[in-house]
Each structure stands twice: as structure tokens, then as C-alpha cells.
PDB file of C-alpha atoms in Angstrom:
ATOM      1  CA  UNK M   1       0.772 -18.522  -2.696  1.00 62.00           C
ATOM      2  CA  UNK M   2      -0.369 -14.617  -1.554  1.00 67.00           C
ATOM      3  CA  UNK M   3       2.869 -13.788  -1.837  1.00 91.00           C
ATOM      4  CA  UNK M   4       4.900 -10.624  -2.582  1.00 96.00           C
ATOM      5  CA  UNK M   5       8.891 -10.898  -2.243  1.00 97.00           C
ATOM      6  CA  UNK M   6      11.288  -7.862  -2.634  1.00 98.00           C
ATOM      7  CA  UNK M   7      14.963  -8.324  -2.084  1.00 97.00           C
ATOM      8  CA  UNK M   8      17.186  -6.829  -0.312  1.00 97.00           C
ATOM      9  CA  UNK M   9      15.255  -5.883   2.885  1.00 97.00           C
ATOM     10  CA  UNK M  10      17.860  -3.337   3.820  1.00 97.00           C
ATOM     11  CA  UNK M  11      20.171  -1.328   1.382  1.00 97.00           C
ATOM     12  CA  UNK M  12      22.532   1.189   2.276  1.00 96.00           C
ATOM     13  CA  UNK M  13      24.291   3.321  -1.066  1.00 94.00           C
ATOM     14  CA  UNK M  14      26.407   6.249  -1.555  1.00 92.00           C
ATOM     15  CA  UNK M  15      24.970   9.290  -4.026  1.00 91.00           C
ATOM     16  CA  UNK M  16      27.676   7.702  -7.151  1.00 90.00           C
ATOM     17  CA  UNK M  17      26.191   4.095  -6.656  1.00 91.00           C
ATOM     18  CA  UNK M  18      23.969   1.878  -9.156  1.00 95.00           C
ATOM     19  CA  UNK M  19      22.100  -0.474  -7.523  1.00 96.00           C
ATOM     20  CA  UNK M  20      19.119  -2.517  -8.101  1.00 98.00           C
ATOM     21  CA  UNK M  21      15.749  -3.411  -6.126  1.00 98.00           C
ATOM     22  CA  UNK M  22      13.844  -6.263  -7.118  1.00 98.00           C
ATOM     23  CA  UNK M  23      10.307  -7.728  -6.119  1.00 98.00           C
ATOM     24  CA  UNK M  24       8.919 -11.027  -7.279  1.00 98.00           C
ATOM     25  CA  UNK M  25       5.095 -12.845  -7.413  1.00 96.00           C
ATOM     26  CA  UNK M  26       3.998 -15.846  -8.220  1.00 91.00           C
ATOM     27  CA  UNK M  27       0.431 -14.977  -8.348  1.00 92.00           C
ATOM     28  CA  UNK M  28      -0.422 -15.033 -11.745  1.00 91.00           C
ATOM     29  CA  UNK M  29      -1.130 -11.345 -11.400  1.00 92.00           C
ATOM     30  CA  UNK M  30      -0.668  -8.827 -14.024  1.00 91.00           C
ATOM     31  CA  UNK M  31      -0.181  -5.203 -12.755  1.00 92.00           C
ATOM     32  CA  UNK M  32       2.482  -4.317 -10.466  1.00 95.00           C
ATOM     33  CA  UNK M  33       3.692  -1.450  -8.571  1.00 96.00           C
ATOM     34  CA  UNK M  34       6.454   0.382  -6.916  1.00 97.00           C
ATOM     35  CA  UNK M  35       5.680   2.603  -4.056  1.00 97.00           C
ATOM     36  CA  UNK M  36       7.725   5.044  -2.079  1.00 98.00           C
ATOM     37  CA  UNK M  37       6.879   6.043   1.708  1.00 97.00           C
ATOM     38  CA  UNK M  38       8.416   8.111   3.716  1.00 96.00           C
ATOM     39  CA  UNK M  39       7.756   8.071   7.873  1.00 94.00           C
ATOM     40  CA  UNK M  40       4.652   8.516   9.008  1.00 92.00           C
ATOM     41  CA  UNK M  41       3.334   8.881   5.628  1.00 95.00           C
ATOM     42  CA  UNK M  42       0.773   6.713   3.520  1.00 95.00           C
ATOM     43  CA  UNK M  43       2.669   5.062   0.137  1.00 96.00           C
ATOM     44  CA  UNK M  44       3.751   7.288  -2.325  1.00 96.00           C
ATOM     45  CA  UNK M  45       3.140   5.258  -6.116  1.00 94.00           C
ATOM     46  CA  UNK M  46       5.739   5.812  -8.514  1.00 97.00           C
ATOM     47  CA  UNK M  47       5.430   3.358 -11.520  1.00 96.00           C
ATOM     48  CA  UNK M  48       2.812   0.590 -12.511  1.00 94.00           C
ATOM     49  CA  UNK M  49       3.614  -1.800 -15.118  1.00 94.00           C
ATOM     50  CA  UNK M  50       0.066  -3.825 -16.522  1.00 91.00           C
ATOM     51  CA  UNK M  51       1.078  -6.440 -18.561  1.00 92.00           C
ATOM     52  CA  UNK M  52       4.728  -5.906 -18.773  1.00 93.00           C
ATOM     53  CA  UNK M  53       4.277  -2.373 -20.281  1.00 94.00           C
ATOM     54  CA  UNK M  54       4.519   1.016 -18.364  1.00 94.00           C
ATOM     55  CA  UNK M  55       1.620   2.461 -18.046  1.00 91.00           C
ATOM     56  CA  UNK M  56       1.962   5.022 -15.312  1.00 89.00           C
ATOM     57  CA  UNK M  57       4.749   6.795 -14.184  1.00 91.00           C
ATOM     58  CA  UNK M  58       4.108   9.380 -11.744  1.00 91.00           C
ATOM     59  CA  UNK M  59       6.647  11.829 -12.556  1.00 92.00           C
ATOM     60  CA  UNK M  60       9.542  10.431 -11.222  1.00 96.00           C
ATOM     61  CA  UNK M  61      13.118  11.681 -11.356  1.00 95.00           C
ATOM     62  CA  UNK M  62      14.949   9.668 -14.265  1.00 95.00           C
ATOM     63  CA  UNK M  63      17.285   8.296 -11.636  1.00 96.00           C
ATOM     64  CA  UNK M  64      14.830   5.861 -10.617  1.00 97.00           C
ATOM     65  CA  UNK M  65      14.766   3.407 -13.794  1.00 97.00           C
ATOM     66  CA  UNK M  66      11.519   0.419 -13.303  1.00 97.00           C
ATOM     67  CA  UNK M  67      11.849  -2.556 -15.653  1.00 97.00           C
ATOM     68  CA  UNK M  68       9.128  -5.399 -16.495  1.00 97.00           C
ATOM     69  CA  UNK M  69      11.606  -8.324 -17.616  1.00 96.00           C
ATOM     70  CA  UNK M  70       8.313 -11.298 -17.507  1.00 94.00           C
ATOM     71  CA  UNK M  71       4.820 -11.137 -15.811  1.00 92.00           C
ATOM     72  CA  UNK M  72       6.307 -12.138 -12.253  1.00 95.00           C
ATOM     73  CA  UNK M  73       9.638  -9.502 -11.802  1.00 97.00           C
ATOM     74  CA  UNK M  74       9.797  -6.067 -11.212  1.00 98.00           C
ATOM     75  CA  UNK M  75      13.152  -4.282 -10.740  1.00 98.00           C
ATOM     76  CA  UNK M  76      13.674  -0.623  -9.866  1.00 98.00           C
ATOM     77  CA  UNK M  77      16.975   0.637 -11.122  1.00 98.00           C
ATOM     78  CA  UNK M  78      18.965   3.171  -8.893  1.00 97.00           C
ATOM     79  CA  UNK M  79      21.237   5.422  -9.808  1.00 95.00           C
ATOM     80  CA  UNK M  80      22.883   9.377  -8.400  1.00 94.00           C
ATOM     81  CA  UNK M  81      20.477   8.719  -5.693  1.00 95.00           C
ATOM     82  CA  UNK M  82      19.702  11.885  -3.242  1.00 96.00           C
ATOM     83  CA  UNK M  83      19.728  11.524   0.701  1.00 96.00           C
ATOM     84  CA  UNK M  84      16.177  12.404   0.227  1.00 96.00           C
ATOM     85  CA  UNK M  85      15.636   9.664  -1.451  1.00 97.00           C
ATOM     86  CA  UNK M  86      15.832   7.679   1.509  1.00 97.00           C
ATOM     87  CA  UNK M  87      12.651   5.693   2.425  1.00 97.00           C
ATOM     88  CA  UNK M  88      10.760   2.849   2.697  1.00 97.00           C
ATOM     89  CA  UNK M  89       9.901   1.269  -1.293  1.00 98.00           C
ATOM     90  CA  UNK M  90       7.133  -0.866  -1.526  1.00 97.00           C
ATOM     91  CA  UNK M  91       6.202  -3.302  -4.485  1.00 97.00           C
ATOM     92  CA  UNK M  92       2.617  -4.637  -4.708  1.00 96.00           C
ATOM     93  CA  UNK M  93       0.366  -6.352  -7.345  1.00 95.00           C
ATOM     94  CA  UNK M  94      -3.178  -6.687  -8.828  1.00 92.00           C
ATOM     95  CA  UNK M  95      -4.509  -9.491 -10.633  1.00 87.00           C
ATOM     96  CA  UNK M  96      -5.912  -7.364 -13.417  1.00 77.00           C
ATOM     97  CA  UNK M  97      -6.937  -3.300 -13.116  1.00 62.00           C
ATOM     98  CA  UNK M  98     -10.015  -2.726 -11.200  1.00 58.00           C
ATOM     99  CA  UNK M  99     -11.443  -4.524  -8.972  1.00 65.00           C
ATOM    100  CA  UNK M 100      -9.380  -6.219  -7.322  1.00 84.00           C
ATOM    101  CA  UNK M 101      -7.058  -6.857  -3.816  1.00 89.00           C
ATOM    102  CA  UNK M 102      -3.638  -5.039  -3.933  1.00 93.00           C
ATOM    103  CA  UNK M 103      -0.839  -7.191  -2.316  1.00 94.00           C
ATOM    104  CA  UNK M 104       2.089  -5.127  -1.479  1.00 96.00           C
ATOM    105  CA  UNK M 105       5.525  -6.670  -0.549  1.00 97.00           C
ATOM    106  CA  UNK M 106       7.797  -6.555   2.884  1.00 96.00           C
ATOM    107  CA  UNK M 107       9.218  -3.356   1.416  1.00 97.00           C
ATOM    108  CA  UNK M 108      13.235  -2.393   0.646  1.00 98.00           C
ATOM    109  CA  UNK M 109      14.562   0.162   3.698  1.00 97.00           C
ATOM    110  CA  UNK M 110      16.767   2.347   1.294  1.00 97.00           C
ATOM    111  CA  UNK M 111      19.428   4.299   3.080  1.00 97.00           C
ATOM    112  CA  UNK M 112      21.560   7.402   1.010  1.00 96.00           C
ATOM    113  CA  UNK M 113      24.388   8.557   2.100  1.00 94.00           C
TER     114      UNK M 113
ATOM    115  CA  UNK L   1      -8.686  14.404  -7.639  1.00 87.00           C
ATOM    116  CA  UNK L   2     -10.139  11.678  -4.703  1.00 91.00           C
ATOM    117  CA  UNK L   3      -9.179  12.511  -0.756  1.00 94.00           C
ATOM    118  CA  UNK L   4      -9.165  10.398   1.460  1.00 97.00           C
ATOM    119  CA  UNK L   5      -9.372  11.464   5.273  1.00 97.00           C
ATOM    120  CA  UNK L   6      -9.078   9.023   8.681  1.00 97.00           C
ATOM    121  CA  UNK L   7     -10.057  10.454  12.211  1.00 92.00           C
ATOM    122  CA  UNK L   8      -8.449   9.827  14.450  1.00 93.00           C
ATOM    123  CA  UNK L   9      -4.958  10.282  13.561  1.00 95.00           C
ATOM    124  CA  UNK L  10      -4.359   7.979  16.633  1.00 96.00           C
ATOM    125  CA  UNK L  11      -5.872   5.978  18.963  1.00 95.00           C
ATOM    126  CA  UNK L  12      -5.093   4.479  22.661  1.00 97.00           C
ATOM    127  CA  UNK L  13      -7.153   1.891  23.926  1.00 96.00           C
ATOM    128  CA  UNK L  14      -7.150  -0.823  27.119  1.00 97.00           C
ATOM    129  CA  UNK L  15      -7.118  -4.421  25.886  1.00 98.00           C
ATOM    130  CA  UNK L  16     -10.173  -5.650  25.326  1.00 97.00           C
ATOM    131  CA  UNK L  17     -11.946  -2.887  23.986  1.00 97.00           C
ATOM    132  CA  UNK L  18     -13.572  -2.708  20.505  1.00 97.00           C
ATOM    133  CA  UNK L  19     -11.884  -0.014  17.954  1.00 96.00           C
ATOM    134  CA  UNK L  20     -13.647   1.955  15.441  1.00 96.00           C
ATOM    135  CA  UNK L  21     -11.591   3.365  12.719  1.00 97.00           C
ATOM    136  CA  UNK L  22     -13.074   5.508  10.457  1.00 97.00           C
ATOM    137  CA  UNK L  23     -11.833   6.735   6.731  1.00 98.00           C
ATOM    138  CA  UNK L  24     -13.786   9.068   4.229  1.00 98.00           C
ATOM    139  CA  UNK L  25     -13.444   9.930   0.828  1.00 97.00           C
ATOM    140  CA  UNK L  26     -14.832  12.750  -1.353  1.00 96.00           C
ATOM    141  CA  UNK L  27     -15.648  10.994  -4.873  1.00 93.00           C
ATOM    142  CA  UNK L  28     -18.190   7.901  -4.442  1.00 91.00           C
ATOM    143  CA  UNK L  29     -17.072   6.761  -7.925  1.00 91.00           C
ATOM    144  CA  UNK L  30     -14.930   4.137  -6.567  1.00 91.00           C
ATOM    145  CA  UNK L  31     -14.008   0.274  -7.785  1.00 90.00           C
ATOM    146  CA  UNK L  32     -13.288  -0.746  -4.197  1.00 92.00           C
ATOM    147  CA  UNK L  33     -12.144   0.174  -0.775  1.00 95.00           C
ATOM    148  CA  UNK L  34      -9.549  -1.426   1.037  1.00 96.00           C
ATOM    149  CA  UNK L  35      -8.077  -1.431   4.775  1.00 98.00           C
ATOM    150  CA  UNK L  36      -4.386  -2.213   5.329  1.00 98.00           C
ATOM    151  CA  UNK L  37      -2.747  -2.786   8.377  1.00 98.00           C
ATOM    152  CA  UNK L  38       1.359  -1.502   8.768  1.00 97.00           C
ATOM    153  CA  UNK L  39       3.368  -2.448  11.521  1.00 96.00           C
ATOM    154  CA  UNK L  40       6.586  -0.599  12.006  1.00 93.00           C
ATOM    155  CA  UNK L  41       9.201  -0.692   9.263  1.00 90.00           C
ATOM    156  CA  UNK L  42       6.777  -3.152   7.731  1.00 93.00           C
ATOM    157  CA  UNK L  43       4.872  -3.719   4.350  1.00 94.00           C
ATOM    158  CA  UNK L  44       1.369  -3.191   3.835  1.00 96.00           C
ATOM    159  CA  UNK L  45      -1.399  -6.485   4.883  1.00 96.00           C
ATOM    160  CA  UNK L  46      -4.237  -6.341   3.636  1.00 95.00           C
ATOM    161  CA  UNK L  47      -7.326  -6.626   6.027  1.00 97.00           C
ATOM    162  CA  UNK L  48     -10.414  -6.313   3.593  1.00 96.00           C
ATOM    163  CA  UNK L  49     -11.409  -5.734   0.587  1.00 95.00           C
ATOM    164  CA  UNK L  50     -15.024  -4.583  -0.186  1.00 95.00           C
ATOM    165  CA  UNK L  51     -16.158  -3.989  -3.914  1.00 92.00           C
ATOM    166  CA  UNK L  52     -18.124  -1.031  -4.681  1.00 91.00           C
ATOM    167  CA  UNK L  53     -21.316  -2.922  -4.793  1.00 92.00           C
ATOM    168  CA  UNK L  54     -21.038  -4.474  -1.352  1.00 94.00           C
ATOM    169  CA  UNK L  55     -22.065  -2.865   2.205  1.00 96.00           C
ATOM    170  CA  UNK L  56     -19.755  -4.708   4.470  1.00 96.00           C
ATOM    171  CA  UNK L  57     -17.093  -7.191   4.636  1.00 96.00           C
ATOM    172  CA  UNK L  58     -16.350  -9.350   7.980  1.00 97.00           C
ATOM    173  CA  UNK L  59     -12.690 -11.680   8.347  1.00 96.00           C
ATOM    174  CA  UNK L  60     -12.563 -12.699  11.867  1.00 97.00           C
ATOM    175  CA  UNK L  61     -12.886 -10.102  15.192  1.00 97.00           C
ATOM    176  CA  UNK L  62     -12.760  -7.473  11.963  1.00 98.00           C
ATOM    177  CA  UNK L  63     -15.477  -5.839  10.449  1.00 98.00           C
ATOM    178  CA  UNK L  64     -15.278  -3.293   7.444  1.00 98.00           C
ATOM    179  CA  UNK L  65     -18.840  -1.681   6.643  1.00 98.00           C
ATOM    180  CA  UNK L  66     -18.806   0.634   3.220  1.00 97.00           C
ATOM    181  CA  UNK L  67     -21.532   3.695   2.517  1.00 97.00           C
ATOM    182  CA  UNK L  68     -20.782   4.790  -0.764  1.00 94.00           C
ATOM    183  CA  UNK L  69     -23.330   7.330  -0.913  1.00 93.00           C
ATOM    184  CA  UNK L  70     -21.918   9.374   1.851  1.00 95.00           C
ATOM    185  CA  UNK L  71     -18.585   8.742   1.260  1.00 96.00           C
ATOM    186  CA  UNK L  72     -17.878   6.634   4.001  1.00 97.00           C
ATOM    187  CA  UNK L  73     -15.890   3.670   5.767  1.00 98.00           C
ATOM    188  CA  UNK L  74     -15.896   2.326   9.708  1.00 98.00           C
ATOM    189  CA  UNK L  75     -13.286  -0.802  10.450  1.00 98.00           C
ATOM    190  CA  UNK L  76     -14.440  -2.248  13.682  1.00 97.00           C
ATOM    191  CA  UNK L  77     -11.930  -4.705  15.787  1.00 97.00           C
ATOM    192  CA  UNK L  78     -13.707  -6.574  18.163  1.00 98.00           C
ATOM    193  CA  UNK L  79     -12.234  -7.261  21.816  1.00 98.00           C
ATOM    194  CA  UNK L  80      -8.784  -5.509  20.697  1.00 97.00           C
ATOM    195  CA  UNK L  81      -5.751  -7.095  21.564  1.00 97.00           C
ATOM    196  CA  UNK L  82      -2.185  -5.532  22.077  1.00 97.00           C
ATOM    197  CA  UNK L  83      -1.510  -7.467  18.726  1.00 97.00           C
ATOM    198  CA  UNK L  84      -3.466  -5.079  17.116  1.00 98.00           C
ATOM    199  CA  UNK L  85      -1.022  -2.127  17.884  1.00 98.00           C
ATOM    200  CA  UNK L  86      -0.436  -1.050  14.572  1.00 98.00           C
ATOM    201  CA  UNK L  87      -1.035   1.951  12.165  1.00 98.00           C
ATOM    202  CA  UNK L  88      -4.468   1.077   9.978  1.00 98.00           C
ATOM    203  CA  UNK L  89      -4.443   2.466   6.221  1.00 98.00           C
ATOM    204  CA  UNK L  90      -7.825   2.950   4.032  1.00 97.00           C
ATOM    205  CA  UNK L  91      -7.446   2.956   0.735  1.00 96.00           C
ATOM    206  CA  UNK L  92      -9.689   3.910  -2.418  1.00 95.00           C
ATOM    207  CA  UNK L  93      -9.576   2.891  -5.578  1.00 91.00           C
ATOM    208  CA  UNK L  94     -11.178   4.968  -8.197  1.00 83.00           C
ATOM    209  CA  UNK L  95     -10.175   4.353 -11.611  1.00 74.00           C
ATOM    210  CA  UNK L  96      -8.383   1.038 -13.241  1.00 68.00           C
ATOM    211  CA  UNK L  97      -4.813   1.576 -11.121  1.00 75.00           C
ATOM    212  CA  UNK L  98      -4.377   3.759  -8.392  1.00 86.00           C
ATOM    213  CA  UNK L  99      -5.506   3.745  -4.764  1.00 91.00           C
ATOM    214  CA  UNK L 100      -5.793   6.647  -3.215  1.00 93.00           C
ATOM    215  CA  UNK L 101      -4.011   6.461   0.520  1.00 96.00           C
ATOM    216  CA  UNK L 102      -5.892   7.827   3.973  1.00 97.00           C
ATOM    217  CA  UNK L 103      -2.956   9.132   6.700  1.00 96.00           C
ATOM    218  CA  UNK L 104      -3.771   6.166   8.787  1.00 97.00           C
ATOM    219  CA  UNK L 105      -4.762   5.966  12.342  1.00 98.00           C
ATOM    220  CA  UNK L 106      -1.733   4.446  14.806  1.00 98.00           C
ATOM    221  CA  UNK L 107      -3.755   2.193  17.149  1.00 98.00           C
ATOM    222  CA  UNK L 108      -2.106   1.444  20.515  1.00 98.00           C
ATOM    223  CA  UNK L 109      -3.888  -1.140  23.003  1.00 98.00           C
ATOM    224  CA  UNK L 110      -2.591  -1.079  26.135  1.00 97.00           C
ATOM    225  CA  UNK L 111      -2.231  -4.372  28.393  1.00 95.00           C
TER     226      UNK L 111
END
């Protein structure tokens, strides 16, 4: 199993919302990612989490909240979203740091309103 | 701070003939380089993978060669397809997390 899942595929929220992304593997890997891209632009990373812990955040507004619950779930937590904040958010994983193949996800199409 | 380039920013092609894709990068400390391929709307697949230490990689009608030295990366697609309509992404990585993200080129082969 290669796989990355995220779920939902499509999400569409008003600026007051909380809602939740989440992105699964079963790869046994143990660094994941969330990305952000916007059109016509290459991935944007936002957070990676290596063994559970946070271990880069890329300066991200504190509206977008990432949590590690195991080895195999990411979540990205949503809240007082901007319309700019609409994009394309992309999960992917290593197996360890360096080295290796990065495996990124379908991707969540996140709509603001 | 690593930049990564990729000429051209798009490409039109009949079916049939082979593509050349090329991405550069300015720090030749890398771990790896990597080509993605994104269709619209889509996630990122990755093509190959080739390790620091390596000169090329092959999977297929693709071919990925790597010059470290100079900074350098060429994906060749044999016999293209209209399939292979897509926008290709290199990608660097040059410390234990991050990859660092070319533009992409937007390939279009024409039937």
C-alpha cells in the first residue's frame, strides 16, 4: 500500500466555521506534511510532524491548528478562515528524513466564503 | 536558501514526440531530486526519485538523468502520448525535511 488518503476532497466553509481536514497512511512512514498550493503555483509546506512531534512550522497563521494523534493521522484544524485561504492542501509523507520518496495525497479543494 | 528553476514554463508537442523537461537548482548539496507529475485539481505522483549519489533513474518511456555538479536535471518522455498532458514538478531536497519546489512545466501533446 503507496497510499496517501485525505478526506474530504472538497470543502466549502464560511469565515466563523471550525472545520477539520484529515489525511491518513498506512505506510509505516514517519514524517508527514501539510502543504498549501495555490493555482498555478508549486506546493506551499506549512507543517511537518517527524515522529508525532512538530518539528517545522513554517510560520503559519494560528488559525490553521496541525495535530499528530498516532504515526498514521494527520489532521489540520481550521478555524476564522480568510477567502485567501482558499486553495488546494496537500498532505504527503516520508519514511524517515532524508533520503527518501515523498508521497503526497489527492489533496482537500478548500473553498472560503 | 536553494532555487529551483524549470524552462520551459510550458510545452506543446504532437503525439509521439519525445519531451525534455529540464529543472536546475543553485545548491548541489542535495539528499535527492525528485520529479512529480500534477494533473489538474490533482495531488502530486511521483515519477522518480534519484538519490544524490546516482546519475540517472529510468521507470518505463521515462527517464530522469541528475548532474549534481552543475546543478542540473533533464526528464525525458519517450514517444509522448496525450496522457502525458500534465504539469511536471522537480523537486530538491536539501536538508532532512523540505523539498524545495521548481514552477513546473505544463506539457500539452496534441493528437
Amino acid at each position: 500500500d503507496t497510499e496517501v488518503t485525505q478526506t474530504p476532497k472538497h470543502l466549502v466553509m464560511g469565515m466563523t466555521n471550525k472545520k477539520s481536514l484529515k489525511c491518513e497512511q498506512h505506510m509505516g512512514h514517519r514524517a508527514m506534511y501539510w502543504y498549501k498550493q495555490k493555482a498555478k503555483k508549486p506546493p506551499e509546506l506549512m507543517f511537518v510532524y517527524s515522529y508525532e512531534k512538530l518539528s517545522i512550522n513554517e510560520s503559519v497563521p494560528s488559525r490553521f491548528s496541525p495535530e499528530c494523534p498516532n504515526s498514521s493521522l494527520l489532521n489540520l484544524h481550521l478555524h476564522a478562515l480568510q477567502p485567501e485561504d482558499s486553495a488546494l492542501y496537500l498532505c504527503a509523507s516520508i519514511r524517515v528524513a532524508g533520503g527518501d520518496e515523498q508521497f503526497f495525497g489527492p489533496g482537500t479543494r478548500l473553498t472560503v466564503l | 536558501k536553494q532555487e529551483v528553476t524549470q524552462i520551459p514554463a510550458a510545452l506543446s508537442v504532437p503525439e509521439g514526440e519525445n519531451l525534455v523537461l529540464n529543472c536546475s537548482f543553485t545548491d548541489s548539496a542535495i539528499y535527492n531530486l525528485q520529479w512529480f507529475r500534477q494533473d489538474p485539481g490533482k495531488g502530486l505522483t511521483s515519477l522518480l526519485l534519484i538519490q544524490s549519489s546516482q546519475r540517472e533513474q529510468t521507470s518505463g518511456r521515462l527517464n530522469a538523468s541528475l548532474d549534481k555538479s552543475s546543478g542540473r536535471s533533464t526528464l525525458y518522455i519517450a514517444a509522448s502520448q496525450p496522457g502525458d498532458s500534465a504539469t511536471y514538478l522537480c523537486a530538491v531536497s536539501s536538508n532532512d525535511y523540505k523539498l524545495s519546489f521548481g514552477a513546473g512545466t505544463t506539457v500539452t501533446v496534441r493528437a
